[in-house]
Tab-separated table of C-alpha atoms and ligand atoms in Angstrom:
chain	number	residue	atom	x	y	z
A	1	UNK	CA	5.585	-1.693	-24.247
A	2	UNK	CA	6.951	-1.138	-20.746
A	3	UNK	CA	8.017	2.406	-19.720
A	4	UNK	CA	10.066	3.338	-16.478
A	5	UNK	CA	8.431	4.469	-13.130
A	6	UNK	CA	9.945	7.807	-13.583
A	7	UNK	CA	8.676	8.296	-16.903
A	8	UNK	CA	5.282	7.071	-16.028
A	9	UNK	CA	4.997	9.649	-13.126
A	10	UNK	CA	6.411	12.488	-14.943
A	11	UNK	CA	3.728	11.784	-17.787
A	12	UNK	CA	0.864	11.506	-15.651
A	13	UNK	CA	1.587	14.628	-13.186
A	14	UNK	CA	2.103	16.749	-16.546
A	15	UNK	CA	-1.054	15.715	-18.082
A	16	UNK	CA	-2.712	16.221	-14.811
A	17	UNK	CA	-1.310	19.612	-14.648
A	18	UNK	CA	-2.246	20.515	-18.332
A	19	UNK	CA	-5.524	19.217	-17.946
A	20	UNK	CA	-6.255	21.355	-14.803
A	21	UNK	CA	-4.770	24.224	-16.741
A	22	UNK	CA	-6.821	24.015	-19.684
A	23	UNK	CA	-10.240	23.576	-17.557
A	24	UNK	CA	-9.359	26.568	-15.426
A	25	UNK	CA	-8.713	28.611	-18.328
A	26	UNK	CA	-11.821	27.710	-20.103
A	27	UNK	CA	-14.116	28.308	-17.041
A	28	UNK	CA	-11.897	31.732	-15.808
A	29	UNK	CA	-12.432	32.815	-19.356
A	30	UNK	CA	-16.016	31.912	-19.437
A	31	UNK	CA	-16.760	33.699	-15.990
A	32	UNK	CA	-15.051	36.546	-17.488
A	33	UNK	CA	-16.373	37.131	-20.661
A	34	UNK	CA	-19.983	36.862	-18.949
A	35	UNK	CA	-19.178	39.565	-16.010
A	36	UNK	CA	-17.092	42.211	-18.872
A	37	UNK	CA	-20.070	41.596	-21.211
A	38	UNK	CA	-22.529	42.751	-18.045
A	39	UNK	CA	-19.896	45.578	-17.453
A	40	UNK	CA	-19.878	46.744	-21.183
A	41	UNK	CA	-23.439	46.763	-21.423
A	42	UNK	CA	-24.098	49.008	-18.455
A	43	UNK	CA	-21.288	51.134	-19.613
A	44	UNK	CA	-22.840	51.574	-22.676
A	45	UNK	CA	-26.399	52.419	-21.723
A	46	UNK	CA	-24.770	54.972	-19.075
A	47	UNK	CA	-22.824	56.617	-22.108
A	48	UNK	CA	-26.304	56.698	-24.123
A	49	UNK	CA	-28.079	58.315	-21.046
A	50	UNK	CA	-25.591	60.802	-20.620
A	51	UNK	CA	-25.726	61.770	-24.269
A	52	UNK	CA	-29.629	62.077	-24.020
A	53	UNK	CA	-29.453	63.978	-20.989
A	54	UNK	CA	-26.815	66.493	-22.297
A	55	UNK	CA	-28.871	66.944	-25.860
A	56	UNK	CA	-32.214	67.309	-24.051
A	57	UNK	CA	-30.554	70.017	-21.524
A	58	UNK	CA	-29.066	71.785	-24.653
A	59	UNK	CA	-32.247	71.754	-26.520
A	60	UNK	CA	-33.898	73.176	-23.125
A	61	UNK	CA	-31.534	75.965	-22.716
A	62	UNK	CA	-31.805	77.819	-26.002
A	63	UNK	CA	-35.375	78.703	-27.076
A	64	UNK	CA	-34.099	79.343	-30.790
A	65	UNK	CA	-33.099	75.963	-31.876
A	66	UNK	CA	-30.819	77.278	-34.750
A	67	UNK	CA	-28.596	79.173	-32.232
A	68	UNK	CA	-27.748	75.899	-30.452
A	69	UNK	CA	-23.862	75.098	-30.543
A	70	UNK	CA	-23.656	71.589	-31.569
A	71	UNK	CA	-20.019	71.573	-31.061
A	72	UNK	CA	-20.204	69.687	-27.689
A	73	UNK	CA	-22.455	66.913	-29.142
A	74	UNK	CA	-19.819	66.236	-31.801
A	75	UNK	CA	-16.911	65.899	-29.251
A	76	UNK	CA	-18.915	63.829	-27.580
A	77	UNK	CA	-20.253	62.059	-30.311
A	78	UNK	CA	-16.521	61.218	-31.689
A	79	UNK	CA	-15.013	60.402	-28.222
A	80	UNK	CA	-17.338	58.190	-27.338
A	81	UNK	CA	-17.859	56.653	-30.835
A	82	UNK	CA	-21.507	57.169	-31.306
A	83	UNK	CA	-23.373	58.297	-34.362
A	84	UNK	CA	-26.025	60.883	-33.157
A	85	UNK	CA	-28.741	62.300	-35.191
A	86	UNK	CA	-31.377	65.124	-34.079
A	87	UNK	CA	-34.765	65.136	-36.084
A	88	UNK	CA	-37.310	67.694	-35.067
A	89	UNK	CA	-41.085	66.470	-35.364
A	90	UNK	CA	-41.335	66.983	-38.989
A	91	UNK	CA	-38.458	64.723	-39.265
A	92	UNK	CA	-36.365	67.319	-40.654
A	93	UNK	CA	-32.589	66.683	-39.429
A	94	UNK	CA	-31.539	69.422	-37.228
A	95	UNK	CA	-28.174	67.732	-36.507
A	96	UNK	CA	-26.149	64.943	-37.928
A	97	UNK	CA	-22.693	64.195	-36.409
A	98	UNK	CA	-21.761	62.030	-39.628
A	99	UNK	CA	-20.289	58.466	-39.273
A	100	UNK	CA	-16.856	59.016	-41.039
A	101	UNK	CA	-14.730	58.543	-38.131
A	102	UNK	CA	-17.238	55.474	-36.694
A	103	UNK	CA	-16.315	53.629	-40.132
A	104	UNK	CA	-12.647	54.261	-39.534
A	105	UNK	CA	-12.993	52.843	-35.622
A	106	UNK	CA	-14.998	49.754	-37.372
A	107	UNK	CA	-12.303	49.208	-39.491
A	108	UNK	CA	-9.455	49.410	-37.023
A	109	UNK	CA	-11.631	47.276	-34.796
A	110	UNK	CA	-11.706	44.361	-37.239
A	111	UNK	CA	-8.084	44.697	-37.768
A	112	UNK	CA	-7.118	44.075	-34.310
A	113	UNK	CA	-10.263	42.313	-32.886
A	114	UNK	CA	-10.322	39.191	-34.738
A	115	UNK	CA	-9.547	37.315	-31.556
A	116	UNK	CA	-12.390	39.182	-30.022
A	117	UNK	CA	-14.797	38.391	-32.753
A	118	UNK	CA	-15.959	35.562	-30.550
A	119	UNK	CA	-15.721	37.459	-27.345
A	120	UNK	CA	-19.149	37.931	-25.887
A	121	UNK	CA	-20.577	36.594	-28.937
A	122	UNK	CA	-20.850	40.183	-30.604
A	123	UNK	CA	-19.714	40.857	-34.170
A	124	UNK	CA	-17.980	44.315	-33.988
A	125	UNK	CA	-18.792	45.047	-37.513
A	126	UNK	CA	-22.812	44.975	-36.543
A	127	UNK	CA	-24.455	48.311	-36.418
A	128	UNK	CA	-27.108	49.158	-33.992
A	129	UNK	CA	-29.501	52.233	-33.980
A	130	UNK	CA	-31.803	53.545	-31.560
A	131	UNK	CA	-34.503	55.895	-31.254
A	132	UNK	CA	-35.101	58.469	-28.409
A	133	UNK	CA	-37.578	61.372	-27.820
A	134	UNK	CA	-36.231	65.002	-27.834
A	135	UNK	CA	-37.906	66.453	-25.020
A	136	UNK	CA	-38.290	70.440	-25.211
A	137	UNK	CA	-40.271	71.893	-22.245
A	138	UNK	CA	-41.337	68.397	-21.310
A	139	UNK	CA	-43.133	67.887	-24.519
A	140	UNK	CA	-41.688	65.355	-27.280
A	141	UNK	CA	-40.419	67.544	-29.719
A	142	UNK	CA	-38.497	65.562	-32.053
A	143	UNK	CA	-36.291	62.458	-32.122
A	144	UNK	CA	-32.693	61.727	-31.091
A	145	UNK	CA	-31.215	59.006	-33.127
A	146	UNK	CA	-28.100	56.977	-31.816
A	147	UNK	CA	-25.985	54.423	-33.222
A	148	UNK	CA	-22.865	52.460	-32.872
A	149	UNK	CA	-21.013	50.041	-34.299
A	150	UNK	CA	-20.071	46.784	-32.275
A	151	UNK	CA	-16.372	48.509	-32.225
A	152	UNK	CA	-17.533	51.293	-30.260
A	153	UNK	CA	-19.456	49.003	-27.882
A	154	UNK	CA	-16.318	47.369	-27.437
A	155	UNK	CA	-14.290	50.328	-27.152
A	156	UNK	CA	-10.555	49.904	-28.084
A	157	UNK	CA	-9.682	50.165	-24.527
A	158	UNK	CA	-11.922	47.228	-23.825
A	159	UNK	CA	-10.395	45.546	-26.524
A	160	UNK	CA	-6.767	45.902	-25.338
A	161	UNK	CA	-7.878	44.681	-22.070
A	162	UNK	CA	-9.146	41.452	-23.184
A	163	UNK	CA	-6.337	40.746	-25.561
A	164	UNK	CA	-3.920	41.592	-22.157
A	165	UNK	CA	-6.122	39.185	-20.189
A	166	UNK	CA	-6.361	36.167	-22.935
A	167	UNK	CA	-2.360	36.888	-23.119
A	168	UNK	CA	-2.238	36.482	-19.511
A	169	UNK	CA	-3.941	33.147	-19.559
A	170	UNK	CA	-1.709	31.641	-22.140
A	171	UNK	CA	1.463	32.952	-20.378
A	172	UNK	CA	0.061	31.645	-17.056
A	173	UNK	CA	-0.495	28.414	-18.566
A	174	UNK	CA	2.861	28.346	-20.164
A	175	UNK	CA	4.642	28.928	-16.739
A	176	UNK	CA	2.220	26.580	-15.072
A	177	UNK	CA	3.088	23.884	-17.380
A	178	UNK	CA	6.872	24.394	-16.996
A	179	UNK	CA	6.835	24.267	-13.381
A	180	UNK	CA	4.664	21.351	-13.466
A	181	UNK	CA	7.045	19.732	-15.602
A	182	UNK	CA	10.174	20.204	-13.471
A	183	UNK	CA	7.929	19.421	-10.032
A	184	UNK	CA	7.072	15.859	-11.781
A	185	UNK	CA	10.475	15.312	-12.570
A	186	UNK	CA	11.680	16.113	-9.134
A	187	UNK	CA	8.753	13.658	-7.377
A	188	UNK	CA	9.106	10.799	-9.784
A	189	UNK	CA	12.746	10.971	-9.341
A	190	UNK	CA	12.059	10.970	-5.337
A	191	UNK	CA	9.873	8.203	-5.841
A	192	UNK	CA	11.872	6.025	-8.547
A	193	UNK	CA	15.432	6.400	-7.330
A	194	UNK	CA	14.986	4.521	-3.774
A	195	UNK	CA	13.006	1.640	-5.713
A	196	UNK	CA	15.524	1.388	-7.897
A	197	UNK	CA	18.067	1.056	-5.131
A	198	UNK	CA	15.767	-1.416	-3.541
A	199	UNK	CA	15.416	-3.353	-6.874
A	200	UNK	CA	18.860	-3.699	-6.999
A	201	UNK	CA	19.265	-5.176	-3.341
A	202	UNK	CA	16.560	-7.546	-4.062
A	203	UNK	CA	18.553	-8.571	-7.230
A	204	UNK	CA	21.792	-9.073	-5.177
A	205	UNK	CA	20.082	-11.238	-2.759
A	206	UNK	CA	18.492	-13.246	-5.273
A	207	UNK	CA	21.911	-13.754	-6.966
A	208	UNK	CA	23.585	-15.186	-3.790
A	209	UNK	CA	24.809	-12.460	-1.745
A	210	UNK	CA	22.495	-12.968	1.151
A	211	UNK	CA	24.029	-10.341	3.251
A	212	UNK	CA	23.084	-7.571	1.071
A	213	UNK	CA	20.901	-5.014	2.528
A	214	UNK	CA	19.194	-2.183	1.567
A	215	UNK	CA	20.006	1.585	3.241
A	216	UNK	CA	17.589	3.787	1.568
A	217	UNK	CA	15.998	6.576	3.418
A	218	UNK	CA	12.588	7.620	2.172
A	219	UNK	CA	9.784	9.718	3.645
A	220	UNK	CA	7.277	7.391	1.604
A	221	UNK	CA	5.965	4.913	3.962
A	222	UNK	CA	5.386	2.235	1.451
A	223	UNK	CA	8.802	2.608	0.210
A	224	UNK	CA	10.315	2.250	3.695
A	225	UNK	CA	8.046	-0.782	4.412
A	226	UNK	CA	9.004	-2.199	1.293
A	227	UNK	CA	12.765	-1.884	1.839
A	228	UNK	CA	12.480	-3.323	5.431
A	229	UNK	CA	10.619	-6.134	3.987
A	230	UNK	CA	13.356	-6.819	1.687
A	231	UNK	CA	16.087	-6.785	4.461
A	232	UNK	CA	13.783	-8.973	6.534
A	233	UNK	CA	13.694	-11.437	3.947
A	234	UNK	CA	17.549	-11.182	3.288
A	235	UNK	CA	18.084	-11.893	7.202
A	236	UNK	CA	15.758	-14.544	7.116
A	237	UNK	CA	17.331	-16.302	3.791
A	238	UNK	CA	20.795	-15.862	5.909
A	239	UNK	CA	19.348	-17.348	8.768
A	240	UNK	CA	18.108	-20.542	6.991
A	241	UNK	CA	21.174	-20.671	4.952
A	242	UNK	CA	23.207	-20.720	8.431
A	243	UNK	CA	21.037	-23.565	9.748
A	244	UNK	CA	21.116	-25.457	6.500
A	245	UNK	CA	25.007	-25.336	6.643
A	246	UNK	CA	24.992	-26.348	10.402
A	247	UNK	CA	22.670	-29.049	9.255
A	248	UNK	CA	24.806	-30.653	6.563
A	249	UNK	CA	27.821	-30.666	9.014
A	250	UNK	CA	25.574	-31.781	11.825
A	251	UNK	CA	24.021	-34.590	9.714
A	252	UNK	CA	27.587	-35.795	8.329
A	253	UNK	CA	28.730	-36.065	12.251
A	254	UNK	CA	25.583	-37.581	13.353
A	255	UNK	CA	25.574	-40.355	10.657
A	256	UNK	CA	29.407	-41.003	10.423
A	257	UNK	CA	29.092	-41.950	14.555
A	258	UNK	CA	26.905	-44.774	14.250
A	259	UNK	CA	28.087	-45.922	10.812
A	260	UNK	CA	32.035	-45.882	12.331
A	261	UNK	CA	30.386	-47.758	15.662
A	262	UNK	CA	28.470	-50.577	13.182
A	263	UNK	CA	31.691	-50.588	10.757
A	264	UNK	CA	34.369	-51.284	13.565
A	265	UNK	CA	32.157	-53.799	15.092
A	266	UNK	CA	31.300	-55.502	11.890
A	267	UNK	CA	35.165	-55.535	11.117
A	268	UNK	CA	35.859	-57.130	14.675
A	269	UNK	CA	33.377	-60.099	13.662
A	270	UNK	CA	34.801	-60.752	10.329
A	271	UNK	CA	38.643	-60.487	11.755
A	272	UNK	CA	37.404	-63.279	14.408
A	273	UNK	CA	38.475	-61.135	17.315
A	274	UNK	CA	34.796	-60.685	18.342
A	275	UNK	CA	32.138	-63.390	18.903
A	276	UNK	CA	28.759	-62.158	18.005
A	277	UNK	CA	26.933	-61.955	21.122
A	278	UNK	CA	23.478	-60.648	22.057
A	279	UNK	CA	24.609	-57.599	23.789
A	280	UNK	CA	27.046	-56.619	20.767
A	281	UNK	CA	23.769	-57.326	18.414
A	282	UNK	CA	21.891	-54.837	20.727
A	283	UNK	CA	24.512	-52.103	19.900
A	284	UNK	CA	23.943	-52.952	16.474
A	285	UNK	CA	20.218	-52.411	17.016
A	286	UNK	CA	20.476	-49.200	18.854
A	287	UNK	CA	22.738	-47.598	16.165
A	288	UNK	CA	20.273	-48.621	13.366
A	289	UNK	CA	17.354	-47.570	15.133
A	290	UNK	CA	19.253	-44.010	15.707
A	291	UNK	CA	19.837	-43.993	11.923
A	292	UNK	CA	16.080	-44.945	11.229
A	293	UNK	CA	14.763	-42.009	13.747
A	294	UNK	CA	17.339	-39.509	11.988
A	295	UNK	CA	15.989	-40.313	8.281
A	296	UNK	CA	12.432	-40.529	9.366
A	297	UNK	CA	12.802	-36.932	10.688
A	298	UNK	CA	14.289	-35.913	7.456
A	299	UNK	CA	11.395	-37.408	5.712
A	300	UNK	CA	8.754	-35.747	7.578
A	301	UNK	CA	10.638	-32.264	7.188
A	302	UNK	CA	10.479	-32.889	3.506
A	303	UNK	CA	6.701	-33.307	3.571
A	304	UNK	CA	6.478	-29.904	6.024
A	305	UNK	CA	5.626	-28.079	3.184
A	306	UNK	CA	2.479	-29.957	2.403
A	307	UNK	CA	1.274	-29.861	6.290
A	308	UNK	CA	-1.132	-27.545	5.380
A	309	UNK	CA	-2.623	-28.766	2.757
A	310	UNK	CA	-2.613	-32.364	2.822
A	311	UNK	CA	-4.969	-32.407	6.257
A	312	UNK	CA	-6.780	-35.597	6.882
A	313	UNK	CA	-9.088	-34.406	9.556
A	314	UNK	CA	-11.455	-36.790	11.657
A	315	UNK	CA	-13.605	-36.597	14.753
A	316	UNK	CA	-11.895	-38.662	17.745
A	317	UNK	CA	-11.472	-38.849	21.561
A	318	UNK	CA	-8.278	-37.075	22.447
A	319	UNK	CA	-8.469	-38.098	25.738
A	320	UNK	CA	-7.825	-41.671	25.018
A	321	UNK	CA	-5.629	-41.451	22.083
A	322	UNK	CA	-3.461	-39.152	24.212
A	323	UNK	CA	-3.526	-41.912	27.049
A	324	UNK	CA	-2.253	-44.716	24.624
A	325	UNK	CA	0.622	-42.894	23.321
A	326	UNK	CA	1.540	-41.998	27.107
A	327	UNK	CA	1.292	-45.606	27.862
A	328	UNK	CA	3.739	-46.597	24.906
A	329	UNK	CA	6.362	-44.124	26.503
A	330	UNK	CA	5.912	-45.372	30.147
A	331	UNK	CA	7.861	-48.413	29.604
A	332	UNK	CA	11.064	-46.155	28.226
A	333	UNK	CA	10.618	-43.705	31.151
A	334	UNK	CA	10.414	-46.301	33.872
A	335	UNK	CA	13.765	-48.080	32.579
A	336	UNK	CA	15.468	-44.815	33.074
A	337	UNK	CA	13.877	-44.454	36.614
A	338	UNK	CA	11.827	-41.306	35.282
A	339	UNK	CA	8.385	-40.748	36.384
A	340	UNK	CA	5.848	-39.945	33.576
A	341	UNK	CA	2.598	-38.095	35.152
A	342	UNK	CA	-0.522	-37.916	33.239
A	343	UNK	CA	-3.784	-35.539	34.058
A	344	UNK	CA	-5.920	-35.928	31.534
A	345	UNK	CA	-9.666	-34.704	31.276
A	346	UNK	CA	-12.099	-37.793	30.013
A	347	UNK	CA	-13.839	-37.913	26.659
A	348	UNK	CA	-12.685	-34.807	25.038
A	349	UNK	CA	-13.278	-35.120	21.235
A	350	UNK	CA	-11.283	-33.080	18.814
A	351	UNK	CA	-11.581	-32.794	15.008
A	352	UNK	CA	-8.039	-32.655	13.767
A	353	UNK	CA	-5.541	-34.843	11.895
A	354	UNK	CA	-5.001	-37.846	14.281
A	355	UNK	CA	-1.446	-38.726	12.708
A	356	UNK	CA	-0.580	-34.990	13.121
A	357	UNK	CA	-1.528	-35.181	16.733
A	358	UNK	CA	0.475	-38.484	17.402
A	359	UNK	CA	3.369	-37.038	15.823
A	360	UNK	CA	3.218	-34.020	17.805
A	361	UNK	CA	2.960	-35.927	21.099
A	362	UNK	CA	5.474	-38.281	20.319
A	363	UNK	CA	7.892	-35.281	19.511
A	364	UNK	CA	7.458	-33.641	22.841
A	365	UNK	CA	7.674	-36.868	24.922
A	366	UNK	CA	10.871	-38.163	23.323
A	367	UNK	CA	12.362	-34.510	23.853
A	368	UNK	CA	11.215	-34.404	27.295
A	369	UNK	CA	12.999	-37.877	27.401
A	370	UNK	CA	15.934	-36.847	25.893
A	371	UNK	CA	16.190	-33.904	28.245
A	372	UNK	CA	15.687	-35.575	31.497
A	373	UNK	CA	18.146	-35.820	34.436
A	374	UNK	CA	18.000	-38.586	36.478
A	375	UNK	CA	15.173	-38.748	38.902
A	376	UNK	CA	13.541	-36.641	36.168
A	377	UNK	CA	9.820	-36.469	35.461
A	378	UNK	CA	7.273	-35.190	32.753
A	379	UNK	CA	3.685	-34.240	33.429
A	380	UNK	CA	1.306	-34.379	30.472
A	381	UNK	CA	-2.164	-32.688	31.265
A	382	UNK	CA	-5.137	-32.299	28.742
A	383	UNK	CA	-8.051	-29.876	29.737
A	384	UNK	CA	-10.473	-27.588	28.055
A	385	UNK	CA	-10.017	-24.008	28.926
A	386	UNK	CA	-13.040	-21.599	27.360
A	387	UNK	CA	-13.476	-22.793	24.184
A	388	UNK	CA	-9.607	-24.473	23.853
A	389	UNK	CA	-8.676	-28.028	24.169
A	390	UNK	CA	-5.332	-27.405	25.796
A	391	UNK	CA	-2.468	-29.791	26.001
A	392	UNK	CA	0.708	-29.086	28.402
A	393	UNK	CA	4.016	-30.925	28.797
A	394	UNK	CA	5.771	-29.855	31.419
A	395	UNK	CA	9.412	-31.735	32.309
A	396	UNK	CA	12.047	-30.566	34.968
A	397	UNK	CA	14.964	-31.552	32.386
A	398	UNK	CA	17.998	-29.457	31.666
A	399	UNK	CA	16.102	-26.829	30.341
A	400	UNK	CA	16.472	-24.355	27.209
A	401	UNK	CA	18.822	-21.335	27.377
A	402	UNK	CA	17.178	-17.778	27.253
A	403	UNK	CA	19.102	-16.985	23.806
A	404	UNK	CA	18.069	-20.227	22.034
A	405	UNK	CA	14.382	-19.807	23.423
A	406	UNK	CA	12.974	-17.874	20.572
A	407	UNK	CA	14.903	-20.304	17.920
A	408	UNK	CA	13.775	-23.657	19.163
A	409	UNK	CA	11.087	-24.232	16.531
A	410	UNK	CA	13.423	-23.112	13.507
A	411	UNK	CA	14.379	-25.695	11.183
A	412	UNK	CA	17.666	-27.408	12.257
A	413	UNK	CA	17.993	-25.589	15.533
A	414	UNK	CA	19.658	-27.086	18.390
A	415	UNK	CA	21.086	-25.593	21.704
A	416	UNK	CA	24.847	-26.388	22.321
A	417	UNK	CA	23.436	-27.985	25.919
A	418	UNK	CA	21.159	-30.549	23.836
A	419	UNK	CA	24.404	-30.924	21.441
A	420	UNK	CA	26.749	-32.037	24.611
A	421	UNK	CA	23.925	-34.329	25.940
A	422	UNK	CA	24.480	-36.067	23.339
A	423	UNK	CA	20.803	-36.892	22.194
A	424	UNK	CA	21.291	-37.736	18.610
A	425	UNK	CA	18.783	-35.272	17.630
A	426	UNK	CA	18.734	-32.993	14.564
A	427	UNK	CA	16.712	-29.927	15.181
A	428	UNK	CA	13.713	-31.051	13.402
A	429	UNK	CA	11.409	-32.259	15.929
A	430	UNK	CA	9.902	-28.974	17.022
A	431	UNK	CA	9.737	-27.601	13.413
A	432	UNK	CA	7.398	-30.294	12.790
A	433	UNK	CA	5.542	-30.032	15.984
A	434	UNK	CA	4.694	-26.317	15.079
A	435	UNK	CA	3.883	-26.996	11.521
A	436	UNK	CA	1.446	-29.834	12.470
A	437	UNK	CA	-0.218	-27.795	15.494
A	438	UNK	CA	-0.677	-24.748	13.033
A	439	UNK	CA	-1.937	-26.699	10.128
A	440	UNK	CA	-4.742	-27.962	12.775
A	441	UNK	CA	-5.485	-24.355	13.557
A	442	UNK	CA	-3.760	-24.493	16.993
A	443	UNK	CA	-0.964	-22.210	18.570
A	444	UNK	CA	1.890	-23.573	20.755
A	445	UNK	CA	3.791	-21.820	22.949
A	446	UNK	CA	7.297	-22.404	24.585
A	447	UNK	CA	8.792	-21.718	28.273
A	448	UNK	CA	11.694	-22.651	30.062
A	449	UNK	CA	14.197	-21.874	33.019
A	450	UNK	CA	17.524	-23.476	32.346
A	451	UNK	CA	18.203	-26.215	34.619
A	452	UNK	CA	14.920	-26.112	36.260
A	453	UNK	CA	11.992	-27.292	33.687
A	454	UNK	CA	11.053	-26.716	30.122
A	455	UNK	CA	6.892	-26.148	29.515
A	456	UNK	CA	4.986	-26.707	25.969
A	457	UNK	CA	1.351	-25.452	25.927
A	458	UNK	CA	-0.866	-26.293	22.955
A	459	UNK	CA	-3.990	-24.702	22.270
A	460	UNK	CA	-6.806	-25.858	19.624
A	461	UNK	CA	-9.742	-23.618	19.432
A	462	UNK	CA	-12.722	-26.015	18.924
A	463	UNK	CA	-16.251	-25.047	17.806
A	464	UNK	CA	-18.144	-27.091	21.184
A	465	UNK	CA	-20.799	-28.366	18.215
A	466	UNK	CA	-18.182	-30.385	16.717
A	467	UNK	CA	-16.549	-31.654	19.784
A	468	UNK	CA	-18.673	-32.702	22.202
A	469	UNK	CA	-20.320	-35.953	22.049
B	1	LIG	P1	16.487	-32.175	18.478
B	1	LIG	O1	15.972	-33.130	17.788
B	1	LIG	O2	17.577	-31.722	18.533
B	1	LIG	O3	15.561	-32.663	19.733
B	1	LIG	P2	13.836	-30.493	18.393
B	1	LIG	O4	13.549	-29.549	16.991
B	1	LIG	O5	13.275	-31.461	18.670
B	1	LIG	O6	15.417	-31.178	17.889
B	1	LIG	O7	14.315	-29.478	19.449
B	1	LIG	C1	15.394	-28.375	19.176
B	1	LIG	C2	15.821	-28.072	20.565
B	1	LIG	O8	15.260	-27.266	21.342
B	1	LIG	C3	16.815	-28.950	21.018
B	1	LIG	O9	17.816	-29.184	20.205
B	1	LIG	C4	16.885	-28.829	22.274
B	1	LIG	O10	17.977	-27.913	22.407
B	1	LIG	C5	15.562	-27.744	22.696
B	1	LIG	N1	14.772	-28.631	23.419
B	1	LIG	C6	13.455	-29.221	22.880
B	1	LIG	N2	12.750	-29.734	23.710
B	1	LIG	C7	13.238	-29.779	24.889
B	1	LIG	C8	13.249	-30.055	26.344
B	1	LIG	N3	11.977	-30.907	26.510
B	1	LIG	N4	13.947	-29.819	27.118
B	1	LIG	C9	15.295	-29.097	26.702
B	1	LIG	N5	15.543	-28.692	25.680
B	1	LIG	C10	14.473	-28.877	24.621
C-alpha cells in the first residue's frame, strides 16, 4: 500500500511523540513512587516516635497512673489515624484509643484509593501493629501498642496528592500528543509541499514542456538540491533539443548542397549540354566524399553511447602510430600550402583502444586543416609529463570565439565562424573526440584566441608498469 509522504511523516512523528510520552510517564511515575514511598515511611516513623515520646512524657509526669488524662493521646490517635493501646507490666489494658475511626478511614481509603492500591506496592487494607516499651522512671513498665491500617500509612492527603499527580501525567501526555500532532502536520506539510511542486515540474518536463522550471524556496538542503537538479535537467534537455533541431536543419542544408550539385551535373550530362570530363567527375567525387564523411560521422554518433562499454584496449607504440597518422595528413596540408610540424617523443607505449586513438587524432587534425588560413600551420606534439601521456594539437587558424568555447564538445555545436567557412562539418567531431578520450580514462582541454590559435591538450594517465617497454 502506498501512502503520501505527508501521512507517513505525520504518522511517524506522532508515534515517536506518543512513545516518548509513554516512556517518560512510566519512568517518572516509577521515580516519584519510590521517593514518595520513602518519604511516607519516614513520615510514619516520625509520627510514631512523636506519639511514643508524648505517652512516655505523660506517664512520667504523673506518679498516679490512674489520674493521667488520656484525652491528648486520644486526640493524637484520631488525628494521626493510629490505634494506640497502653498496657501495664501485668498486661492489663490501661488505655485503648478504640478503632472505630480507623475502620471508617480504611473504608474511605478503599473507596477512593482503588487507583492507589498498587501505588508503592501496599495494600491499604493491611493492618500493622507494633509493640514498644512504656518507660516510666527509666524502667520498662509496660507496653505501648501502635497499630495502623494501610490507609493510615497513606493518609488521605497523600492519596489526594498521588491522584493529582497521576492526573497531571495523563493531562500532560494528552496535551503533548495534541501539540505533537499539530507540529507533525506542520512539519510534514513543509517537507511534502515543495516535493509535490518539484514532482509537478518534473512531470511537466517529461511531458514535453522543456521550459518548465521549479521555483520553490525551502530551507531543507536536500529539497533545494533536488529542485536545482530538476532545473538543471530541464536546461540540459532544452539545450539538447535546441541542438537537435539545429542539426536537422543543418543536415538538410548540408545534404541538399552536394545533392543539388550532383543532380544538376547529371542532368547536364543527360541533356548532352556537358561532356563528361575528368574534372567534372572530380567534382562528383568530392561531393560524394563529403556526403560519405557526414554519414560516417552520424554513424559514429549513434555509437557514442557505447564508447565506454565497447573498449578494445591494447598496448601499442603511440609514437609510431601518431607519426603514421600525421604522414597521411601531410599531402593534404602540403596541397594547400599549410605546414604540419610534429614533435613526437619516441617509443612511448600506451594502453588504450587503438581505433579510438586513430579517430581522435583524425578528427583533431582534420579540424585544424578545415579551419586554417592561407600559410597556416599545425603543430602536433607527444610527450610524457609526470605520469601522463600528453598530446597537443595547436594551429594558427581562425580560432574559436570565446562564447563558443564552452560548447564545442556538445553534440552538433558549430560556431557561426566555422559555418561561414563552409567546411561541411556537422558539429559531431569534437563530441566523439571527448567521448573517446574519456572512455579511455583521459581528459581533454581546449583553449583558443580568435583569429590567432586553437589548442587542444589531451592527457592520458598511465601506469608506468603498463606503458614502459
Ligand atoms: P565540425 O564538424 O563543425 O568541425 P566539431 O565537433 O569537430 O564539428 O567542432 C565543433 C566546432 O568547434 C566547429 O564547428 C568549430 O566552430 C570549432 N572548432 C573545432 N576545431 C577547431 C579549430 N581547430 N579551429 C577553429 N575552430 C574549431
